[in-house]
């Protein structure tokens, strides 16, 4: 998904350059055909390590100039890159990655940072420091068929003077369009985020309903209210996500999801996520973190007590109640909270885009009330 989002962003950026972008468009199309033919998996390295967030990439006050990926040499046969990308999901097991700028650039001093390329994951000079996923189901949890939860790894990727041949260079110094590139990537990637968040939100609704039922509290009015809250969360996301596609707009001849709706959808699911987790943890009760473990369940000395005393709803076995606690704990863990908040961009990034994209409707609304008030300008 993320590779396609990056490729489309690069294509829009190249088109926005007019004649100057033709060479990049040709390379992008060749690269697309190469991927189709070889079925390679490509991830996107967008987020730079950035250093001091208030300082521009080339600002001499940065501790060093390599916090954003940059061109350190232009050669006859290609360019050489130095820098580091961070949080790159799936990089440890992809074939290649795109690297594109993660921010707008405001002047020619930053032109070395305006670079978009595709590189093989094992190119000379690439090093990855991979954070392992904590996806293994522990011995304290009830087994669910597979020991592993399907989670990705995330990499810190170091570009230690990596050579990229010209046919894999899609932006090289055009600082004016770095914003176009990152803006369109973020737009498409936030829509991608909305798509996978819908089934994840269905899981949240599912565990809330199930644990309320297993605890025997489903009929209580405040519980129904809480379930309603999660339904509203899920259905708002689904509606916004769908509407973002139906109300698409054209960027340089390529249809892209509606920018305002997409950003509101992403903001909605990230901003309200912790509230939904709070509801689920509230419905689950303290056993969520204090329940005896699967090992206690297996122990003949303790099992009978657990079975007798930890049942909730008489129609649900204690084992199923404990299994559901395990799942609730896994699906509301702290790492998932952070992914929800920062994956596809931090909440403030969405708010900034929403305000920027809302300029027209803001002006139109002001004019509307001025007309209503009889104000003539
Ligand atoms: C699980 C996970 C997977 C990810 N996968 C990928 C991936 O595959 N590829 C990829 O490229 N990226 C990936 N990301 C990166 C993600 O897009 C970033 O985390 C996100 O854009 C925020 O950047 P950051 O983490 O550097 O945080 P920061 O930018 O440091 O943000 C932290 C806080 O600082 C604020 N802030 C930042 N800059 C400024 C400023 N100039 N002035 C004032 N406030 C500021 C932000 O609003 C936020 O509140 C992933 C992130 C996560 C958590």
Short mmCIF file of C-alpha atoms and ligand atoms in Angstrom, two decimals:
data_model
loop_
_atom_site.label_atom_id
_atom_site.label_comp_id
_atom_site.label_asym_id
_atom_site.label_seq_id
_atom_site.Cartn_x
_atom_site.Cartn_y
_atom_site.Cartn_z
CA UNK A 1 0.00 0.00 0.00
CA UNK A 2 2.56 2.57 1.11
CA UNK A 3 4.76 1.92 -1.93
CA UNK A 4 1.84 2.63 -4.27
CA UNK A 5 1.04 5.82 -2.33
CA UNK A 6 4.64 7.00 -2.75
CA UNK A 7 4.74 6.11 -6.44
CA UNK A 8 1.53 8.01 -7.15
CA UNK A 9 2.84 11.02 -5.21
CA UNK A 10 6.05 11.00 -7.25
CA UNK A 11 4.05 10.75 -10.49
CA UNK A 12 1.86 13.73 -9.53
CA UNK A 13 4.98 15.70 -8.58
CA UNK A 14 6.66 14.92 -11.90
CA UNK A 15 3.55 15.96 -13.82
CA UNK A 16 3.39 19.22 -11.86
CA UNK A 17 6.86 20.08 -13.19
CA UNK A 18 5.57 20.24 -16.79
CA UNK A 19 8.26 19.66 -19.41
CA UNK A 20 10.97 19.51 -16.75
CA UNK A 21 9.20 16.50 -15.23
CA UNK A 22 9.00 14.45 -18.43
CA UNK A 23 12.26 12.66 -17.79
CA UNK A 24 11.07 11.68 -14.30
CA UNK A 25 7.70 10.50 -15.63
CA UNK A 26 9.43 8.24 -18.11
CA UNK A 27 11.62 6.77 -15.34
CA UNK A 28 8.59 6.28 -13.09
CA UNK A 29 6.73 4.44 -15.84
CA UNK A 30 9.77 2.24 -16.51
CA UNK A 31 10.07 1.52 -12.81
CA UNK A 32 6.35 0.71 -12.58
CA UNK A 33 6.72 -1.78 -15.46
CA UNK A 34 9.80 -3.27 -13.79
CA UNK A 35 7.79 -3.80 -10.59
CA UNK A 36 4.89 -5.33 -12.50
CA UNK A 37 7.25 -7.73 -14.25
CA UNK A 38 9.30 -8.72 -11.22
CA UNK A 39 6.53 -8.54 -8.57
CA UNK A 40 8.84 -6.76 -6.14
CA UNK A 41 7.59 -5.48 -2.80
CA UNK A 42 8.36 -1.79 -2.22
CA UNK A 43 7.92 0.19 1.01
CA UNK A 44 8.25 3.95 1.45
CA UNK A 45 10.87 5.78 3.45
CA UNK A 46 9.32 9.20 3.92
CA UNK A 47 9.92 10.18 7.54
CA UNK A 48 13.38 11.62 8.10
CA UNK A 49 14.94 11.60 11.55
CA UNK A 50 14.66 15.40 11.30
CA UNK A 51 16.85 16.54 14.22
CA UNK A 52 15.51 19.81 15.65
CA UNK A 53 11.98 20.08 14.25
CA UNK A 54 12.05 23.88 14.30
CA UNK A 55 15.10 24.07 12.05
CA UNK A 56 15.21 23.66 8.28
CA UNK A 57 17.24 20.72 6.95
CA UNK A 58 20.14 22.93 5.84
CA UNK A 59 20.08 25.23 8.88
CA UNK A 60 23.64 25.43 10.26
CA UNK A 61 22.17 25.30 13.78
CA UNK A 62 21.24 21.62 13.21
CA UNK A 63 23.82 19.41 14.96
CA UNK A 64 24.75 18.01 11.53
CA UNK A 65 23.35 18.29 7.98
CA UNK A 66 22.26 14.63 7.67
CA UNK A 67 18.98 14.64 9.63
CA UNK A 68 17.13 14.73 6.32
CA UNK A 69 18.15 12.54 3.40
CA UNK A 70 20.29 14.59 1.03
CA UNK A 71 22.32 14.46 -2.15
CA UNK A 72 26.02 14.58 -1.31
CA UNK A 73 27.33 14.00 -4.82
CA UNK A 74 26.04 14.21 -8.38
CA UNK A 75 27.91 11.96 -10.78
CA UNK A 76 27.65 11.20 -14.47
CA UNK A 77 25.95 7.89 -13.75
CA UNK A 78 23.79 8.89 -10.77
CA UNK A 79 23.69 10.48 -7.31
CA UNK A 80 25.02 9.64 -3.85
CA UNK A 81 22.74 9.97 -0.81
CA UNK A 82 23.36 10.38 2.91
CA UNK A 83 20.88 10.53 5.81
CA UNK A 84 18.46 8.34 7.71
CA UNK A 85 14.78 7.45 7.47
CA UNK A 86 12.94 6.27 10.56
CA UNK A 87 9.89 4.14 11.47
CA UNK A 88 9.95 2.44 8.06
CA UNK A 89 7.40 -0.35 8.23
CA UNK A 90 8.21 -3.62 6.49
CA UNK A 91 11.64 -2.45 5.30
CA UNK A 92 13.31 -5.53 6.79
CA UNK A 93 11.51 -7.85 4.38
CA UNK A 94 10.83 -5.72 1.30
CA UNK A 95 12.82 -5.84 -1.93
CA UNK A 96 13.20 -2.11 -2.49
CA UNK A 97 12.20 1.17 -0.96
CA UNK A 98 11.19 4.57 -2.19
CA UNK A 99 12.76 7.50 -0.42
CA UNK A 100 10.94 10.81 -0.79
CA UNK A 101 11.10 14.13 1.13
CA UNK A 102 9.03 14.35 4.32
CA UNK A 103 8.53 18.11 4.35
CA UNK A 104 8.15 21.24 2.27
CA UNK A 105 11.41 23.00 1.42
CA UNK A 106 11.52 26.75 1.36
CA UNK A 107 14.56 27.78 -0.65
CA UNK A 108 17.47 26.81 -2.90
CA UNK A 109 19.69 26.23 0.19
CA UNK A 110 17.59 23.11 0.76
CA UNK A 111 17.70 21.83 -2.82
CA UNK A 112 20.00 18.91 -1.95
CA UNK A 113 17.19 17.64 0.25
CA UNK A 114 14.71 17.57 -2.63
CA UNK A 115 15.30 14.00 -3.68
CA UNK A 116 13.09 11.04 -4.54
CA UNK A 117 14.54 7.67 -5.48
CA UNK A 118 13.97 3.94 -5.45
CA UNK A 119 16.75 1.78 -4.04
CA UNK A 120 17.15 -1.96 -3.46
CA UNK A 121 16.93 -2.77 0.26
CA UNK A 122 20.38 -4.35 0.06
CA UNK A 123 22.09 -1.53 -1.86
CA UNK A 124 25.67 -0.84 -0.82
CA UNK A 125 25.72 1.65 2.06
CA UNK A 126 22.22 0.82 3.36
CA UNK A 127 22.06 -0.28 7.00
CA UNK A 128 18.87 -1.13 8.87
CA UNK A 129 18.31 -1.23 12.60
CA UNK A 130 15.07 -3.16 12.95
CA UNK A 131 12.78 -2.98 15.92
CA UNK A 132 11.35 -6.45 16.46
CA UNK A 133 7.62 -6.78 16.88
CA UNK A 134 6.29 -8.01 20.19
CA UNK A 135 3.76 -10.09 18.38
CA UNK A 136 4.36 -13.43 20.02
CA UNK A 137 1.46 -14.60 22.15
CA UNK A 138 2.99 -15.21 25.57
CA UNK A 139 2.80 -18.45 27.55
CA UNK A 140 0.50 -16.60 29.96
CA UNK A 141 -2.18 -16.22 27.29
CA UNK A 142 -4.67 -18.76 25.99
CA UNK A 143 -3.39 -20.23 22.69
CA UNK A 144 -5.27 -19.18 19.55
CA UNK A 145 -3.90 -21.55 16.94
CA UNK A 146 -0.89 -19.50 15.94
CA UNK A 147 1.75 -18.22 18.34
CA UNK A 148 2.31 -15.12 16.31
CA UNK A 149 0.21 -12.02 15.93
CA UNK A 150 0.64 -10.54 12.49
CA UNK A 151 2.56 -7.35 13.19
CA UNK A 152 5.11 -5.48 11.10
CA UNK A 153 8.63 -4.51 12.06
CA UNK A 154 9.82 -0.91 11.74
CA UNK A 155 13.32 0.11 10.68
CA UNK A 156 15.75 2.93 11.13
CA UNK A 157 17.38 2.99 7.69
CA UNK A 158 20.78 4.59 7.34
CA UNK A 159 21.90 5.77 3.92
CA UNK A 160 25.67 5.77 4.21
CA UNK A 161 26.66 7.32 0.88
CA UNK A 162 24.32 5.18 -1.19
CA UNK A 163 24.72 5.39 -4.94
CA UNK A 164 21.49 5.60 -6.99
CA UNK A 165 21.67 5.35 -10.80
CA UNK A 166 19.81 8.04 -12.75
CA UNK A 167 17.07 5.69 -13.92
CA UNK A 168 15.92 5.37 -10.29
CA UNK A 169 16.02 9.11 -9.52
CA UNK A 170 12.58 10.77 -9.64
CA UNK A 171 13.34 14.16 -8.09
CA UNK A 172 16.73 15.79 -7.86
CA UNK A 173 17.02 19.31 -6.48
CA UNK A 174 13.58 20.74 -7.36
CA UNK A 175 12.94 22.09 -3.85
CA UNK A 176 9.82 23.98 -5.04
CA UNK A 177 7.86 20.72 -5.48
CA UNK A 178 8.97 18.86 -2.34
CA UNK A 179 5.71 20.09 -0.77
CA UNK A 180 3.69 18.69 -3.69
CA UNK A 181 5.36 15.33 -3.20
CA UNK A 182 4.88 15.02 0.55
CA UNK A 183 1.40 16.55 0.44
CA UNK A 184 0.14 14.04 -2.13
CA UNK A 185 1.86 11.15 -0.40
CA UNK A 186 0.25 12.10 2.93
CA UNK A 187 -3.13 12.49 1.29
CA UNK A 188 -3.12 9.08 -0.32
CA UNK A 189 -1.49 7.37 2.61
CA UNK A 190 -4.01 8.80 5.08
CA UNK A 191 -6.79 7.35 2.92
CA UNK A 192 -4.95 4.02 2.99
CA UNK A 193 -4.86 4.37 6.78
CA UNK A 194 -8.62 4.95 6.87
CA UNK A 195 -9.17 1.78 4.84
CA UNK A 196 -7.31 -0.52 7.24
CA UNK A 197 -8.69 1.31 10.27
CA UNK A 198 -12.26 0.28 9.40
CA UNK A 199 -11.72 -3.46 10.08
CA UNK A 200 -9.59 -2.55 13.11
CA UNK A 201 -12.44 -0.41 14.44
CA UNK A 202 -14.84 -3.30 13.83
CA UNK A 203 -12.55 -5.36 16.06
CA UNK A 204 -12.80 -2.67 18.75
CA UNK A 205 -16.59 -2.73 18.55
CA UNK A 206 -16.49 -6.54 18.63
CA UNK A 207 -14.39 -6.79 21.79
CA UNK A 208 -16.50 -4.14 23.54
CA UNK A 209 -19.74 -5.99 22.78
CA UNK A 210 -18.25 -9.39 23.62
CA UNK A 211 -16.64 -8.43 26.92
CA UNK A 212 -19.79 -6.59 28.03
CA UNK A 213 -21.78 -9.73 27.22
CA UNK A 214 -19.29 -12.07 28.92
CA UNK A 215 -19.28 -9.84 32.02
CA UNK A 216 -23.08 -9.98 32.06
CA UNK A 217 -23.61 -6.22 31.75
CA UNK A 218 -24.94 -5.87 28.18
CA UNK A 219 -28.41 -4.77 29.27
CA UNK A 220 -27.30 -1.82 31.43
CA UNK A 221 -28.24 1.58 29.95
CA UNK A 222 -24.74 3.06 30.42
CA UNK A 223 -23.24 0.06 28.63
CA UNK A 224 -25.61 0.51 25.69
CA UNK A 225 -24.55 4.17 25.59
CA UNK A 226 -20.90 3.15 25.43
CA UNK A 227 -21.52 0.64 22.66
CA UNK A 228 -23.44 3.35 20.78
CA UNK A 229 -20.37 5.60 21.09
CA UNK A 230 -18.19 2.98 19.40
CA UNK A 231 -20.77 2.41 16.66
CA UNK A 232 -20.74 6.18 15.98
CA UNK A 233 -16.91 6.11 15.91
CA UNK A 234 -16.87 3.24 13.41
CA UNK A 235 -19.68 4.44 11.17
CA UNK A 236 -18.32 8.01 11.05
CA UNK A 237 -14.99 6.63 9.90
CA UNK A 238 -16.63 4.38 7.30
CA UNK A 239 -18.78 7.20 5.93
CA UNK A 240 -15.91 9.71 5.77
CA UNK A 241 -13.60 7.17 4.20
CA UNK A 242 -16.16 6.28 1.52
CA UNK A 243 -17.02 9.90 0.89
CA UNK A 244 -13.31 10.76 0.46
CA UNK A 245 -13.25 8.39 -2.53
CA UNK A 246 -16.61 9.40 -4.01
CA UNK A 247 -15.71 13.12 -3.79
CA UNK A 248 -12.26 12.62 -5.33
CA UNK A 249 -10.41 15.54 -6.91
CA UNK A 250 -7.85 15.63 -9.73
CA UNK A 251 -4.20 16.43 -9.01
CA UNK A 252 -2.11 16.82 -12.16
CA UNK A 253 -4.52 14.56 -14.04
CA UNK A 254 -4.53 11.81 -11.41
CA UNK A 255 -7.65 11.25 -9.26
CA UNK A 256 -6.89 11.52 -5.54
CA UNK A 257 -9.16 11.22 -2.50
CA UNK A 258 -10.87 14.37 -1.28
CA UNK A 259 -8.25 16.18 0.83
CA UNK A 260 -10.54 17.64 3.51
CA UNK A 261 -12.59 14.49 4.03
CA UNK A 262 -9.51 12.26 4.07
CA UNK A 263 -7.77 14.36 6.69
CA UNK A 264 -10.90 14.61 8.83
CA UNK A 265 -11.30 10.82 8.61
CA UNK A 266 -7.69 10.20 9.71
CA UNK A 267 -7.96 12.84 12.44
CA UNK A 268 -11.27 11.38 13.61
CA UNK A 269 -9.93 7.87 14.11
CA UNK A 270 -6.67 8.98 15.75
CA UNK A 271 -8.13 11.71 17.95
CA UNK A 272 -10.97 9.55 19.30
CA UNK A 273 -9.07 6.28 19.54
CA UNK A 274 -8.01 6.65 23.17
CA UNK A 275 -11.59 7.46 24.14
CA UNK A 276 -12.72 4.20 22.52
CA UNK A 277 -9.97 2.26 24.29
CA UNK A 278 -11.05 3.86 27.57
CA UNK A 279 -14.62 2.65 26.98
CA UNK A 280 -13.43 -0.89 26.29
CA UNK A 281 -11.15 -0.95 29.34
CA UNK A 282 -14.02 0.40 31.43
CA UNK A 283 -16.39 -2.32 30.20
CA UNK A 284 -13.77 -5.02 30.73
CA UNK A 285 -13.05 -4.21 34.37
CA UNK A 286 -9.85 -4.77 36.33
CA UNK A 287 -9.55 -8.45 35.44
CA UNK A 288 -8.22 -7.21 32.15
CA UNK A 289 -4.86 -6.82 33.87
CA UNK A 290 -5.21 -8.94 37.02
CA UNK A 291 -6.81 -12.15 35.72
CA UNK A 292 -4.90 -15.37 36.42
CA UNK A 293 -2.90 -16.54 33.45
CA UNK A 294 -3.28 -19.46 31.07
CA UNK A 295 -0.59 -21.21 33.10
CA UNK A 296 -2.81 -20.94 36.20
CA UNK A 297 -5.68 -22.27 34.10
CA UNK A 298 -3.62 -25.32 33.18
CA UNK A 299 -2.60 -25.94 36.79
CA UNK A 300 -4.94 -28.56 38.37
CA UNK A 301 -4.46 -26.90 41.77
CA UNK A 302 -5.84 -23.53 40.67
CA UNK A 303 -8.14 -24.26 37.77
CA UNK A 304 -11.27 -25.17 39.73
CA UNK A 305 -11.14 -21.92 41.73
CA UNK A 306 -10.64 -19.88 38.58
CA UNK A 307 -13.46 -21.67 36.80
CA UNK A 308 -15.86 -21.24 39.71
CA UNK A 309 -15.09 -17.70 40.80
CA UNK A 310 -14.23 -15.91 37.59
CA UNK A 311 -17.37 -16.64 35.62
CA UNK A 312 -19.50 -13.64 34.72
CA UNK A 313 -22.50 -14.23 32.48
CA UNK A 314 -23.76 -17.75 33.42
CA UNK A 315 -24.20 -18.53 29.73
CA UNK A 316 -20.52 -17.93 28.96
CA UNK A 317 -17.75 -20.23 30.15
CA UNK A 318 -14.98 -18.82 32.32
CA UNK A 319 -12.46 -19.97 29.74
CA UNK A 320 -14.13 -17.86 27.03
CA UNK A 321 -14.26 -14.86 29.32
CA UNK A 322 -10.53 -15.19 30.04
CA UNK A 323 -9.78 -15.67 26.35
CA UNK A 324 -11.63 -12.45 25.59
CA UNK A 325 -9.60 -10.57 28.23
CA UNK A 326 -6.44 -11.76 26.47
CA UNK A 327 -7.73 -10.46 23.14
CA UNK A 328 -8.88 -7.12 24.60
CA UNK A 329 -5.42 -6.66 26.13
CA UNK A 330 -3.74 -7.41 22.81
CA UNK A 331 -6.03 -5.17 20.74
CA UNK A 332 -5.78 -2.17 23.06
CA UNK A 333 -2.04 -2.27 23.76
CA UNK A 334 0.11 0.84 24.01
CA UNK A 335 2.00 0.24 20.76
CA UNK A 336 -1.29 0.17 18.85
CA UNK A 337 -2.24 3.50 20.44
CA UNK A 338 0.94 5.10 19.11
CA UNK A 339 0.49 3.64 15.64
CA UNK A 340 -3.02 5.07 15.56
CA UNK A 341 -1.87 8.52 16.62
CA UNK A 342 1.28 8.97 14.53
CA UNK A 343 0.98 6.47 11.67
CA UNK A 344 0.21 8.40 8.43
CA UNK A 345 1.08 11.66 10.23
CA UNK A 346 0.56 13.20 13.67
CA UNK A 347 -2.86 14.75 14.44
CA UNK A 348 -1.64 18.34 14.11
CA UNK A 349 -0.48 17.62 10.55
CA UNK A 350 -4.06 16.65 9.68
CA UNK A 351 -5.49 19.75 11.37
CA UNK A 352 -3.09 22.01 9.46
CA UNK A 353 -4.12 20.40 6.16
CA UNK A 354 -7.82 20.63 7.01
CA UNK A 355 -7.53 24.36 7.71
CA UNK A 356 -5.45 24.97 4.58
CA UNK A 357 -7.87 23.01 2.38
CA UNK A 358 -10.88 24.71 3.98
CA UNK A 359 -9.88 28.20 2.76
CA UNK A 360 -12.63 28.22 0.11
CA UNK A 361 -15.46 27.14 2.39
CA UNK A 362 -14.27 29.53 5.11
CA UNK A 363 -14.31 32.47 2.66
CA UNK A 364 -17.65 31.35 1.20
CA UNK A 365 -19.23 31.11 4.67
CA UNK A 366 -17.97 34.55 5.66
CA UNK A 367 -19.38 36.02 2.46
CA UNK A 368 -22.69 34.27 3.14
CA UNK A 369 -23.16 35.94 6.54
CA UNK A 370 -21.95 39.30 5.23
CA UNK A 371 -24.65 39.10 2.56
CA UNK A 372 -27.21 38.10 5.20
CA UNK A 373 -26.18 41.11 7.30
CA UNK A 374 -26.49 43.42 4.29
CA UNK A 375 -22.78 44.26 4.36
CA UNK A 376 -21.55 45.53 1.01
CA UNK A 377 -17.85 45.54 0.13
C1 LIG B 1 4.00 2.37 13.76
C2 LIG B 1 4.42 3.42 12.80
C3 LIG B 1 4.71 3.08 11.49
C4 LIG B 1 5.17 4.03 10.59
N1 LIG B 1 5.51 3.65 9.31
C5 LIG B 1 6.09 4.54 8.48
C6 LIG B 1 6.56 4.14 7.19
O1 LIG B 1 6.42 2.99 6.79
N2 LIG B 1 7.19 5.07 6.41
C7 LIG B 1 7.36 6.35 6.82
O2 LIG B 1 7.93 7.13 6.08
N3 LIG B 1 6.92 6.77 8.04
C8 LIG B 1 6.29 5.89 8.88
N4 LIG B 1 5.83 6.31 10.11
C9 LIG B 1 6.11 7.68 10.52
C10 LIG B 1 4.92 8.57 10.80
O3 LIG B 1 4.39 9.11 9.63
C11 LIG B 1 5.49 9.63 11.77
O4 LIG B 1 5.59 9.02 13.04
C12 LIG B 1 4.67 10.88 11.87
O5 LIG B 1 4.72 11.60 10.66
C13 LIG B 1 5.21 11.77 13.00
O6 LIG B 1 6.58 12.02 12.83
P1 LIG B 1 7.59 11.74 14.03
O7 LIG B 1 7.36 10.37 14.54
O8 LIG B 1 8.94 12.10 13.56
O9 LIG B 1 7.12 12.68 15.18
P2 LIG B 1 7.39 14.23 15.31
O10 LIG B 1 7.35 14.88 13.97
O11 LIG B 1 8.58 14.43 16.15
O12 LIG B 1 6.08 14.65 16.08
C14 LIG B 1 6.00 14.65 17.51
C15 LIG B 1 5.22 15.89 17.92
O13 LIG B 1 5.94 17.04 17.53
C16 LIG B 1 5.09 17.93 16.80
N5 LIG B 1 5.94 18.64 15.82
C17 LIG B 1 6.67 18.09 14.83
N6 LIG B 1 7.32 19.05 14.14
C18 LIG B 1 6.99 20.23 14.71
C19 LIG B 1 7.34 21.59 14.45
N7 LIG B 1 8.15 21.95 13.46
N8 LIG B 1 6.80 22.54 15.24
C20 LIG B 1 5.96 22.21 16.26
N9 LIG B 1 5.59 20.94 16.55
C21 LIG B 1 6.10 19.96 15.79
C22 LIG B 1 4.03 17.03 16.16
O14 LIG B 1 2.82 17.74 15.86
C23 LIG B 1 3.84 15.99 17.26
O15 LIG B 1 2.92 16.47 18.21
C24 LIG B 1 5.33 5.37 11.01
C25 LIG B 1 5.01 5.73 12.33
C26 LIG B 1 4.55 4.78 13.22
C27 LIG B 1 4.23 5.19 14.64
#
